[in-house]
Coordinates of C-alpha atoms and ligand atoms in Angstrom, one line a residue:
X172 CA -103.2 58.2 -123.7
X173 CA -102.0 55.2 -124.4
X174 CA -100.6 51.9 -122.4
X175 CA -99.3 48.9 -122.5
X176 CA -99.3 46.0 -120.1
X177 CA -96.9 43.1 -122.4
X178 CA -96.0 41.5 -119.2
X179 CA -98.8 40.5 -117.1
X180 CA -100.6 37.7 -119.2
X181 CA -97.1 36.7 -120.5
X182 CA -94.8 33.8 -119.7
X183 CA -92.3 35.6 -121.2
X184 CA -90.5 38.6 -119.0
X185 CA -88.3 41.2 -120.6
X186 CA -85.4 40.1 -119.0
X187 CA -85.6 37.3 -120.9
X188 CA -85.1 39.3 -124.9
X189 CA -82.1 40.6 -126.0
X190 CA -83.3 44.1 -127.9
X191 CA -80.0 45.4 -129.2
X192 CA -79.9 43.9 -132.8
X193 CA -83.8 45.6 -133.2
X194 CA -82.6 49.0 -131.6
X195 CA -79.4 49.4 -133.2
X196 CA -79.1 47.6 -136.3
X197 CA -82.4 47.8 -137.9
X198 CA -83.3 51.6 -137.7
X199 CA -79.8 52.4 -139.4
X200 CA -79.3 49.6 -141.9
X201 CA -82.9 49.7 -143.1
X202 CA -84.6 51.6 -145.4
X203 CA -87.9 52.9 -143.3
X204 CA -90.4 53.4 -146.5
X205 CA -92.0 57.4 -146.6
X206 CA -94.8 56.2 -144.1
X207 CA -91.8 56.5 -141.5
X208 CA -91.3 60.4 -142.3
X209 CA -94.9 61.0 -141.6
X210 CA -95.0 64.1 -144.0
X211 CA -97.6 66.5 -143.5
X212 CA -97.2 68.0 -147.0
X213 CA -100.3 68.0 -148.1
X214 CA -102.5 68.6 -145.3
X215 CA -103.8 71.9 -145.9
X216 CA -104.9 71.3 -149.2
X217 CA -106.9 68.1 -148.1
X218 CA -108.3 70.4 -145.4
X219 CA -109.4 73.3 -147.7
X220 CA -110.8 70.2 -150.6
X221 CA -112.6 68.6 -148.1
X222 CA -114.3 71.3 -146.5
X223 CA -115.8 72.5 -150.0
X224 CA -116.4 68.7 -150.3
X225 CA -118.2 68.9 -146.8
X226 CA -120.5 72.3 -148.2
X227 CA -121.7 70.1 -151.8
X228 CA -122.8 66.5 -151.1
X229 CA -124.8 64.4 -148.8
X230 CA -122.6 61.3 -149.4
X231 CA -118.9 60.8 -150.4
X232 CA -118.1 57.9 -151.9
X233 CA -114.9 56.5 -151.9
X234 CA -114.1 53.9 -154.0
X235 CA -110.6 51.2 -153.5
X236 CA -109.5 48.0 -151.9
X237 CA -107.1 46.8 -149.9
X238 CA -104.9 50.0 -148.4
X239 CA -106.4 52.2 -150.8
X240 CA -109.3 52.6 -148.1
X241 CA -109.0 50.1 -144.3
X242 CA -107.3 52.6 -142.8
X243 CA -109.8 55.3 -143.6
X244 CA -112.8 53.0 -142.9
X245 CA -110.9 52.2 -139.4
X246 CA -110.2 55.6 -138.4
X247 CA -114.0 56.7 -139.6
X248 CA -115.8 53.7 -138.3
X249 CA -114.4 54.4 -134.5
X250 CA -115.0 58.2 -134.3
X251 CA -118.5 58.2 -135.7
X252 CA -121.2 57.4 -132.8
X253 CA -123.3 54.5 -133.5
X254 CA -126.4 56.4 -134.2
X255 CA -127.5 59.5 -135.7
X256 CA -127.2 61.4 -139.0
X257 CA -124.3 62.5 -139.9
X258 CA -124.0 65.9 -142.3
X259 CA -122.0 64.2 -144.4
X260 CA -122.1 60.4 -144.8
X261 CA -119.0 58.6 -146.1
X262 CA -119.4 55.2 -147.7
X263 CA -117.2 52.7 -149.1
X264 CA -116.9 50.7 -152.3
X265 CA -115.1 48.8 -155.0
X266 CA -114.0 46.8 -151.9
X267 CA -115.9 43.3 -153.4
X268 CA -117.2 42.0 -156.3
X269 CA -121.2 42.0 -155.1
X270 CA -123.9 43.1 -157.9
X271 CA -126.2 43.7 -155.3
X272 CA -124.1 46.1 -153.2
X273 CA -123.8 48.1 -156.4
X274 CA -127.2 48.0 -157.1
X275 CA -128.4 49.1 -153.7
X276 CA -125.7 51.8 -153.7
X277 CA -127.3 53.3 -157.0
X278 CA -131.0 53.3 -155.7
X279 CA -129.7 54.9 -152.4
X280 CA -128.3 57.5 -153.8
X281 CA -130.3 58.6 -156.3
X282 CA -131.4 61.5 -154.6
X283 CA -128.5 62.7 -152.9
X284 CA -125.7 64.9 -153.7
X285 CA -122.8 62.6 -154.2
X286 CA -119.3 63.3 -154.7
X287 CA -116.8 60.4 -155.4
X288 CA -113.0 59.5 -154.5
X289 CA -111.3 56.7 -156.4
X290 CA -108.2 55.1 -154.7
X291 CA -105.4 53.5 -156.5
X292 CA -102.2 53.7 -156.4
X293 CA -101.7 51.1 -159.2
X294 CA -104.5 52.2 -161.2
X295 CA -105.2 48.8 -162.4
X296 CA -107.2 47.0 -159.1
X297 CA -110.3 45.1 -161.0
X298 CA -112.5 45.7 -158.1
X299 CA -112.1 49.3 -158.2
X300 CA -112.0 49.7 -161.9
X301 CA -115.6 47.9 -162.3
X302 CA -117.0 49.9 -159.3
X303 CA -115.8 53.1 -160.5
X304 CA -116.7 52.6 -164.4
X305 CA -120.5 52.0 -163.0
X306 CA -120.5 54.9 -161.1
X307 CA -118.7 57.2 -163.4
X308 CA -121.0 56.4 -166.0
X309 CA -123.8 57.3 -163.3
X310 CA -122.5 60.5 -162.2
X311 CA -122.0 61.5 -165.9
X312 CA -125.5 60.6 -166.1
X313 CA -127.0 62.7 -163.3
X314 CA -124.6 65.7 -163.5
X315 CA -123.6 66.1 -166.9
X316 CA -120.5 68.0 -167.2
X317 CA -120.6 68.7 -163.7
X318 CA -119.7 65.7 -162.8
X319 CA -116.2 66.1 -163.3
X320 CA -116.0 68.8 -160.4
X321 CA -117.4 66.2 -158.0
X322 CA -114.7 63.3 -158.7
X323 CA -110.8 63.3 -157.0
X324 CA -108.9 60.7 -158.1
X325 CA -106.0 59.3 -155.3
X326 CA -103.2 57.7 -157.5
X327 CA -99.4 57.3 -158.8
X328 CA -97.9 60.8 -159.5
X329 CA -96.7 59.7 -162.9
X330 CA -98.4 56.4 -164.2
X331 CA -101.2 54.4 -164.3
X332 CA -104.8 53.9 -166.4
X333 CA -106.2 55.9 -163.3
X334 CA -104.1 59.2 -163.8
X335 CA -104.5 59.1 -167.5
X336 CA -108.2 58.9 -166.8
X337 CA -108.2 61.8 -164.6
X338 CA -106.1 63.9 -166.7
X339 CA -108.4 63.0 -169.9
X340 CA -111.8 63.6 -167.5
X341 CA -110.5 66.7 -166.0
X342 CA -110.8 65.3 -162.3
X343 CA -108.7 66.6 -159.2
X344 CA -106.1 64.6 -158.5
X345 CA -104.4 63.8 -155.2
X346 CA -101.1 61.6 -155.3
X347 CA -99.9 58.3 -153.6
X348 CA -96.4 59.0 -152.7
X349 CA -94.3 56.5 -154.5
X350 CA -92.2 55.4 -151.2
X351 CA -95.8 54.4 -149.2
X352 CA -97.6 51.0 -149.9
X353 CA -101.1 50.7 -149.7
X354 CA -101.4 49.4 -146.2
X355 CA -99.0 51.9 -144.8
X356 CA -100.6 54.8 -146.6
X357 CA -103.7 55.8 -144.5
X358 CA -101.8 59.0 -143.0
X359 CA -101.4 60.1 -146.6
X360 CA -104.2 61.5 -148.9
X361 CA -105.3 57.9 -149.5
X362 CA -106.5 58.0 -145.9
X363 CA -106.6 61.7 -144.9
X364 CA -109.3 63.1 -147.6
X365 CA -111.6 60.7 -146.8
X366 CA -111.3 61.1 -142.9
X367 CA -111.1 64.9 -143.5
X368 CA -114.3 64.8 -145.5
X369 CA -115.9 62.6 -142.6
X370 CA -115.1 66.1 -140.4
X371 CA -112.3 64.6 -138.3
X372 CA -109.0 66.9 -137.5
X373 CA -106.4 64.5 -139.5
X374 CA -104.0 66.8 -137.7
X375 CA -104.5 65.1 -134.4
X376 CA -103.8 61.9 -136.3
X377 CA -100.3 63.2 -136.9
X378 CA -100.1 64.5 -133.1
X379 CA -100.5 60.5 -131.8
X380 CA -98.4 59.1 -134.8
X381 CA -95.0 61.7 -134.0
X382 CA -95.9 60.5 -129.9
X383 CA -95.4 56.4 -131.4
X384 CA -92.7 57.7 -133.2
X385 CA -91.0 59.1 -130.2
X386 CA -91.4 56.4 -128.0
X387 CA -90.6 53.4 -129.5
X388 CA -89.9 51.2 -126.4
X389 CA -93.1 49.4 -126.6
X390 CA -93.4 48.5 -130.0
X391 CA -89.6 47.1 -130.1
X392 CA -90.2 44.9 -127.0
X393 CA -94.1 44.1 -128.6
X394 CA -92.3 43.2 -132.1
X395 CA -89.7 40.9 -130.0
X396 CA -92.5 39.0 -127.8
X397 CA -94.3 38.0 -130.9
X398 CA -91.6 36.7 -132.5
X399 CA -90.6 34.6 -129.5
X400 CA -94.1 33.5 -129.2
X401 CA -94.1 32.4 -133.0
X402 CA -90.8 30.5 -132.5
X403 CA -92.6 28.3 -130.1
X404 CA -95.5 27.8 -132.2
X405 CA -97.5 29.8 -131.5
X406 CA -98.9 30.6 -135.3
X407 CA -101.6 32.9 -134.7
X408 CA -102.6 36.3 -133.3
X409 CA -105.3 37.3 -131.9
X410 CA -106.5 41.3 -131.8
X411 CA -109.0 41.5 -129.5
X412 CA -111.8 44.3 -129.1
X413 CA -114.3 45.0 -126.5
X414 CA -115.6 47.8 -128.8
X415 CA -117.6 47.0 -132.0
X416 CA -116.7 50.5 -133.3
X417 CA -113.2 49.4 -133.4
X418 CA -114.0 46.3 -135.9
X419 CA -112.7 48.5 -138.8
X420 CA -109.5 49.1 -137.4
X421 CA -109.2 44.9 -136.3
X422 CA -109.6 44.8 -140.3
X423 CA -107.2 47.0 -140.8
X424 CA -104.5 45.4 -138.4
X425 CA -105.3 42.0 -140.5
X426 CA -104.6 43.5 -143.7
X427 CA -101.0 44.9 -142.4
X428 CA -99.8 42.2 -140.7
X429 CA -101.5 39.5 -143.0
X430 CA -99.6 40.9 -146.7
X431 CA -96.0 42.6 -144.7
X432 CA -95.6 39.0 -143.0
X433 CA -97.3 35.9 -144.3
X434 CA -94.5 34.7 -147.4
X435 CA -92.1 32.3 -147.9
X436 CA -93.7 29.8 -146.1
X437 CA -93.0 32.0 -142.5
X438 CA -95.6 34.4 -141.0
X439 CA -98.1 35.1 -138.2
X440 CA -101.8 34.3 -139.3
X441 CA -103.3 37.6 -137.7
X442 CA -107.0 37.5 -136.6
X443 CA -109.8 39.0 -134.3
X444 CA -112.3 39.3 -132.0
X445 CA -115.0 41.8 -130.6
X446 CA -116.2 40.8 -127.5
X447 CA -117.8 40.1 -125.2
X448 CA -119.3 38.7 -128.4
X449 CA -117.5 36.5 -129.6
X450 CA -116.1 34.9 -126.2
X451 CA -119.7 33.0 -126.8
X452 CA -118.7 31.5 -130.2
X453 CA -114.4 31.6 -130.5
X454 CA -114.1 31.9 -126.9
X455 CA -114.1 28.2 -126.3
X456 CA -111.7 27.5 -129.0
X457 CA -109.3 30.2 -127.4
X458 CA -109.6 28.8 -124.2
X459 CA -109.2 24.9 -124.8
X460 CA -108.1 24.6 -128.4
X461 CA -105.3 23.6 -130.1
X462 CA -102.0 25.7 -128.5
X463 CA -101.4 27.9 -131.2
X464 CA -102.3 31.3 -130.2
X465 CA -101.7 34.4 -128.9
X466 CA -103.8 37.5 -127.6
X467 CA -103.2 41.2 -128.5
X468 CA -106.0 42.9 -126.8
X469 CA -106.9 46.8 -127.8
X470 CA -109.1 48.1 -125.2
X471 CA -110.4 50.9 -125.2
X472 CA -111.9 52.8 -122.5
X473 CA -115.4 54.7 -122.9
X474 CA -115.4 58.9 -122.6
X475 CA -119.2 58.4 -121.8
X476 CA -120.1 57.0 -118.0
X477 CA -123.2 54.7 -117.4
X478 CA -123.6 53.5 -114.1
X479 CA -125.3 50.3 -112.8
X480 CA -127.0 50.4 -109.7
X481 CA -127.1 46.5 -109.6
X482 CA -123.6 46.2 -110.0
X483 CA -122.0 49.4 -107.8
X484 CA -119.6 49.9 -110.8
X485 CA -120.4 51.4 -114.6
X486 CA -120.5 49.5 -117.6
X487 CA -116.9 50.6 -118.7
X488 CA -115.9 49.3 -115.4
X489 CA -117.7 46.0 -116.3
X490 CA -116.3 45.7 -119.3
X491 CA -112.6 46.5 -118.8
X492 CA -113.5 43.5 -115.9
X493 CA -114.4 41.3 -118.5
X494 CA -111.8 41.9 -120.5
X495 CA -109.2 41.1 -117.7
X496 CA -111.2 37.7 -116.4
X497 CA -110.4 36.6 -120.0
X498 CA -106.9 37.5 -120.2
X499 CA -106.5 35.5 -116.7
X500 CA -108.9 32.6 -117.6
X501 CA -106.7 32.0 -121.3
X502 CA -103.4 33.2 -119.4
X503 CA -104.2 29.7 -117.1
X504 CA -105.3 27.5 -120.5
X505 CA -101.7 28.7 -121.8
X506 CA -102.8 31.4 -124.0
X507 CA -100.6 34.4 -123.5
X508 CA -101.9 38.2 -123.7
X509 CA -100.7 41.6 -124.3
X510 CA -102.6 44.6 -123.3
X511 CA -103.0 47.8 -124.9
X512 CA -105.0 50.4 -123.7
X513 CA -106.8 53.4 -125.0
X514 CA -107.7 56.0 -122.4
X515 CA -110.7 56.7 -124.9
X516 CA -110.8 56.1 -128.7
X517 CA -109.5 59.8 -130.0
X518 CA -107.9 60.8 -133.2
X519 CA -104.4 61.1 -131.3
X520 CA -104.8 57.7 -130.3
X521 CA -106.0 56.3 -133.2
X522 CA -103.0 57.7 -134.6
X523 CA -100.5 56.3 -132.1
X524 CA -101.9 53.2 -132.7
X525 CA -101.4 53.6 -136.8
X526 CA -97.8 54.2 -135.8
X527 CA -97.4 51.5 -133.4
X528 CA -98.2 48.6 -135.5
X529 CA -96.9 50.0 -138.7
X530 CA -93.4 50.0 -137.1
X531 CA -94.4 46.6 -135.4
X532 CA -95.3 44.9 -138.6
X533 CA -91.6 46.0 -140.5
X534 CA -90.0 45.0 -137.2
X535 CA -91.9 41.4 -137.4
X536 CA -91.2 41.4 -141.1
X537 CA -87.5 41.9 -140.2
X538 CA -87.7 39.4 -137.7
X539 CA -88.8 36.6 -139.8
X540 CA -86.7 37.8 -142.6
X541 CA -88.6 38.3 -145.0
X542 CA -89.8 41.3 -147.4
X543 CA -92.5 43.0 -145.6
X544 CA -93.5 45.9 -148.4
X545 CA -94.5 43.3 -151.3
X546 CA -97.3 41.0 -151.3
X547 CA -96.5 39.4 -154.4
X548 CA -98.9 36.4 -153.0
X549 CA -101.9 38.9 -153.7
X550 CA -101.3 38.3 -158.0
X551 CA -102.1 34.9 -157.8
X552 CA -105.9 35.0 -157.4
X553 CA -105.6 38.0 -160.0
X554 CA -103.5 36.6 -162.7
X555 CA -106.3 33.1 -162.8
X556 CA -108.9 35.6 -162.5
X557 CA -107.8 38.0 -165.5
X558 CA -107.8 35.0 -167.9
X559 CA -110.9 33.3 -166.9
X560 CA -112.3 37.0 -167.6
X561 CA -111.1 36.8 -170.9
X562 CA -112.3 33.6 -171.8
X563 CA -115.6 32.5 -173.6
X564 CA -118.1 31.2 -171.9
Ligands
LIG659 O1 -101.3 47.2 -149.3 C1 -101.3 47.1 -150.5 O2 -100.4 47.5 -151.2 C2 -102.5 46.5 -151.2 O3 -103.5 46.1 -150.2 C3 -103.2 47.5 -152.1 O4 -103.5 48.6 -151.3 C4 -104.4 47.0 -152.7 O5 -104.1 45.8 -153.4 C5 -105.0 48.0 -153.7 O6 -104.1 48.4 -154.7 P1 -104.3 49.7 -155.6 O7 -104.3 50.9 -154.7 O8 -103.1 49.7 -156.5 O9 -105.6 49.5 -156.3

C-alpha cells in the first residue's frame, strides 16, 4: 500500500490550487503516449523467454543506457536482498564509456554461462553499440554458433542498425513499441525481460501500475504543488530515501523528470538523497542553504522487524523517526516536504510508484509548457562527440 502525506511539511494547503484545468482539460486534449495504456501484450512470452533464460546461464547481461535499462535496474536493485547469491545474477552495461568496467566484466565472466540483452530503441546509442560489439565478439568467441541462441535484442519493430543486426545474426528479438520513450518504457519488454529473468512476477508490476492509474487524486494535486513550488523559486527537487536499495529507482526518477522537463530554459533540476547518509554531507546544505528546494521523500517501510532493546522501538520505527525529525527540522529552515509512503517495497508498489511519477512528470511537463517526450538537449554532447570520433588524432 501506498500513501501520501502532501500536506504536512507544506506551506501550501489544497485549498489553495485550483485542479480543474489538470483534471479536465489535459486527460482529453492530450495525447497520453502507449505507456498510459499499460498493455500487457506481451507478457507471457517474456514469461516463458525468461524462464528458459533462468534454466541456461549464470549471468544475464543486459546491455543499454538511458531508459533502455533505469527502470529495470530500479525495479531489480530494490527486490533483491543485499546479500546472498542469487540463481541467476543480472548485470548491467553499455551504461558508460569505462575500459575498465569492460575489462573486469570479461574476466568475470569467463567461466560463467552468460546470456546477453541489448536495449535500443534507436539502435544507434554509442555506448551501447561499443559495449555490445565487444561482447558479441566475445560470445561468438566462447560459444560459437551457439551464441546466437543466447542473445535477445529489445529494439524498433521496423528500423534501426540494431534490428538489421539481429535479423542478419539470427537473434530473438523483442520490440520497443513505437508510442513509448525510453524513460517511460520499463513496463514494456525493455524493462520486463530483464526483471522477469531476475525471477520477479512483472505481473504484480502491472497490478500497482492499473491501482495509480485508477486513483489519480494524488498525483494531480503532487504535479500541482511542484509547480507552485517552482513558481516561487524553488528550482530543485529533492527525492529522498531512507533505503539504499531504493538508490536505483532515485536514478530512475532523475532520468524521467531530468529529460521530460528541463528545456527551453524552464524545468525542475531533480535530485537525491539516501539517508540517514547523506543528512551528514547534503544535510547541512538542505537545512541552511540557499532557498531553492524542495523535498519528495519515498519511504519505505521494512517487512523484516529488528528490535532495540536500548531504544523500546525497532529500527524501522527509528528510522521512519528520523525521517520525520528531518522533514520538521527543514519544514522550520523553509524547506517544504512531501511524503510518500511504501507499506514495504513490493513489486505492486514499485509499480504504483512507476505509474505515479510517469503521469506526474507529463503533468509537470504540461505545466511548464513544454514538450515532455523529446530530449533533444541529449544530441548535443553526441553530435561533438561523433566528430571528434572521427577525427585524426
Ligand atoms: O528516455 C530516453 O528516450 C533516453 O534516455 C533513451 O532511453 C536513451 O538515450 C537510450 O536510447 P536508445 O534506447 O535509443 O539507445
Amino acid at each position: 500500500m501506498i500513501t501520501f502525506d502532501l500536506k504536512t511539511y507544506q506551506y501550501k494547503k489544497l485549498n489553495d490550487f485550483d485542479l480543474s484545468n489538470i483534471k479536465e482539460t489535459f486527460l482529453k486534449d492530450h495525447p497520453m503516449g502507449g505507456w498510459y495504456d499499460l498493455r500487457k501484450d506481451d507478457i507471457k512470452e517474456i514469461q516463458e523467454v525468461a524462464s528458459t533464460i533462468r534454466k541456461s546461464c549464470e549471468v544475464f547481461l543486459v546491455i543499454g543506457i538511458g531508459g533502455s535499462y533505469m527502470g529495470a535496474k530500479a525495479v531489480i536493485d530494490a527486490m533483491m536482498p543485499y546479500y546472498g547469491k542469487k540463481p541467476v545474477e543480472v548485470i548491467f552495461a553499455g551504461y558508460q564509456l569505462s575500459t575498465d568496467y569492460l575489462l573486469e566484466l570479461k574476466e568475470y565472466l569467463k567461466d560463467k554461462e552468460v546470456m546477453v540483452n541489448v536495449i535500443s530503441k534507436s539502435g544507434t546509442t554509442l555506448e551501447p553499440a561499443i559495449a555490445f560489439q565487444e561482447v558479441l565478439s566475445w560470445m561468438e568467441e566462447k560459444y560459437g554458433e551457439g551464441a546466437k541462441d543466447r542473445i535477445f535484442a529489445t529494439t524498433d519493430a521496423k528500423t534501426g542498425t540494431l534490428l538489421a543486426l539481429a535479423k542478419e545474426k539470427g537473434f530473438k528479438t523483442f520490440v520497443v513499441p513505437d508510442d513509448i520513450g525510453g524513460r517511460f518504457s520499463v513496463l514494456t519488454p525493455v524493462g520486463l525481460l530483464p526483471i522477469a529473468v531476475a525471477g520477479f512476477d512483472i505481473e504484480e508490476l502491472f497490478i500497482g501500475a492499473s491501482k495509480a492509474k485508477e486513483n489519480l487524486e494524488d498525483c494531480y494535486y503532487y504535479s500541482k504543488l511542484r509547480d507552485e513550488l517552482y513558481q516561487e523559486g524553488k528550482v530543485v527537487e529533492s527525492f529522498d530515501f531512507y533505503e539504499p536499495k531504493l538508490a536505483s529507482f532515485a536514478e530512475w526518477l532523475k532520468q524521467l523528470f531530468g529529460e521530460s522537463q528541463g528545456k527551453e530554459g524552464k524545468g525542475i533540476l531533480p535530485v537525491s538523497t539516501i539517508n540517514t547518509r547523506d543528512l551528514h554531507s547534503l544535510g547541512q546544505y538542505y537545512q541552511e542553504g540557499k532557498d531553492i528546494l524542495f523535498s519528495t521523500c519515498i519511504f519505505a517501510h521494512s517487512n523484516q522487524s529488528l528490535y532495540l532493546e536500548e531504544y523500546h522501538k525497532t529500527l524501522d520505527e527509528v528510522n521512519e523517526l528520523a525521517m520525520e525529525s528531518v522533514a520538521q527540522a527543514h519544514y522550520e529552515g523553509h524547506l517544504p516536504t512531501s511524503i510518500i509512503r511504501m507499506d514495504k517495497i513490493s513489486l505492486e508498489n514499485l509499480g504504483y510508484l512507476i505509474f505515479f511519477f510517469e503521469m506526474s512528470a507529463m503533468l509537470g511537463g504540461y505545466l511548464l509548457n513544454i514538450r515532455y517526450y523529446d530530449q533533444p538537449g541529449v544530441n548535443g554532447y553526441k553530435d561533438i562527440l561523433h566528430k571528434k570520433i572521427k577525427e585524426d588524432r
